[in-house]
């Protein structure tokens, strides 16, 4: 159970509904996931986070599927259950196959391994990399 | 200063040199970076990690640049200085521009932010994501 | 299910009961939460951790509510489910409102974001900060 | 050395200078720290992060010093060198004494300890906390 | 529910069955745990990870119980629920008592605490340690 | 440079000197490392942490070298530079060879890898482990 109540659409203020409407329109879905319903306890915070997600995840120098997979990589590294589920679902919607997910996680696992080898051995950065 | 001595090529055993040779050949470079020189204190461990890196980072369901960028995303999340430098250099060699790096880090930053919002609010996973 | 059995008051040794009694008295509650019941498998460890919590969380240069909110911030950053629940409850008891919780988590989220931007860009510390 | 070049004021575009000016004015300082100079490689990202910092760190339900100390708590937990230096400096400017810093870190240390005890023992959340 | 389906023995390909057989034989058990059933969605990845576990966890300069306890220490630090359960079970099978588990976690907790004190105070490494 | 000044023995109060003396006596050394000199800014905190270290790291159900290696494993996982240096030095003093260090880090690396595979695939804990 979340630490704050979830604000459902019918009970939401016009300010919150307006963000909910934009989320559904932007994503082409007809429901709001719990993350936003929890954030809606602070309508300004809800609007702030949604504006950031919309801006950062928009197409740019990287394509949206790559961005979504990077989101999954970070969420798996941090062990965030909610985010791993929601962003894996989002990445699949954008075209990630099971084979791509398995390969993505293989890289995540390896990076977490060698990060600790480098940190544990306190390897100094080669001047060539700087 | 690393916690173990760095094994330079001239002092390396044939077993270690053989891995060093394969690293240089595979990457098209003529030098060995410190990470491998530290691992070489245990030649079997050096061979094991290199075999894993070669296998996981090879082209597959994901392209090598995307994989390298995922490596950077994990390394930045974990705050591994050595890995951030070495894998950013590798990603640049494979085509990552400054604009792509900035956008990659924007996603990494945002994911780390929303991971904590979801964890801090203890949001339950929506059944639709499962 | 916890990895060790939970030691309930009626089954507890006098040494454990004495710590349980002090926890209930200090906090003004009439029950013991699972964290302590698990630690009680090692009565000396139970006593050690409780003594530390009592000492560190006592009023001092910082007020107890601020300390409790810092505890929540760390727990959310680490993704500790148990600790996020228990310390959010404790902070609420000391006066934290929903608005304060939302604002606290906004800071936690932002700090986690900019921590990774600084780490990912490997920004050097300005001499003015040292 | 940072992974991107630092954009100094004289070389900055009008868009970047406008953010730099607002940072200096808001904080009452006459210099820009390296974090912003690195972000300025992507002017839109610079503007986005600054707008978020300005909004989240403004007085609200929590006072600015408490917010700054929460920032330090998260940065110390994540081991971010840059952020620990810059936000400790900011907290001191807002009134944090050495005694307050020591006490803040005592809470951070303790929370990191008990987070792992709860996670390692896999303690279930008491129904009373939900 | 896992993000990929679990591959049960009867439905597994000969390549996957061969790894499953080796896991059961090596560990002296007659069932396969979910971790491997999830990895089996990519048979090469399954084989790669199993080969690494078999190699790294084999007796060497450290005894197998010590290695298993180190695995538990890392899993508790990272808050990995699955790994904490599975490796605690494995360590118990190799002889870890409740008293040893409690003491192991006391060290893990303390290390996580002093790691943050050192990071938060930005203590410089003494030349004597280098 | 540390965020607080380092308290040297000649400038220390009797309360601090008494802890310094006990550290040197207990460890059989004639110098104090920077960690304690930083903590000494709060003499009560210095005494508290030292008492905990002394108690937790004493021989018990686990031998002191195993405990010290667990400390290294946690420090490498968290990327704490100071702690990795100081506890590797301590473990070496208690008998850890280079071969043992390399093997310890191999386990740490592997655990960090499989922790993320389990978290990324959201594998459910097998009932047999509970």
XYZ file of C-alpha atoms in Angstrom, chain B residues 44-87:
44
model
C 42.333 -16.914 -14.825
C 40.204 -14.005 -13.616
C 41.629 -11.801 -16.376
C 40.691 -14.411 -18.977
C 37.238 -14.926 -17.452
C 36.291 -11.249 -17.400
C 37.642 -10.590 -20.877
C 35.714 -13.571 -22.293
C 32.536 -12.204 -20.698
C 33.069 -8.669 -21.982
C 33.800 -9.955 -25.480
C 30.699 -12.131 -25.485
C 28.225 -9.700 -23.885
C 29.336 -6.636 -25.822
C 29.327 -8.320 -29.234
C 26.619 -7.294 -31.723
C 23.385 -9.197 -31.145
C 19.790 -8.109 -30.611
C 21.167 -4.661 -29.672
C 23.743 -2.673 -31.538
C 27.168 -2.148 -29.970
C 26.764 1.613 -29.505
C 23.514 1.151 -27.596
C 25.223 -1.435 -25.403
C 28.108 0.879 -24.708
C 25.713 3.666 -23.758
C 23.895 1.329 -21.366
C 27.303 0.609 -19.816
C 27.835 4.339 -19.330
C 24.344 4.699 -17.814
C 25.044 1.993 -15.225
C 28.518 3.351 -14.449
C 27.189 6.873 -13.895
C 24.409 5.522 -11.672
C 26.929 3.617 -9.575
C 29.391 6.513 -9.531
C 32.272 4.396 -10.864
C 34.900 6.913 -11.964
C 37.109 4.509 -13.882
C 34.209 2.895 -15.748
C 32.562 6.200 -16.610
C 35.773 7.424 -18.215
C 36.608 4.203 -20.045
C 33.111 3.444 -21.353
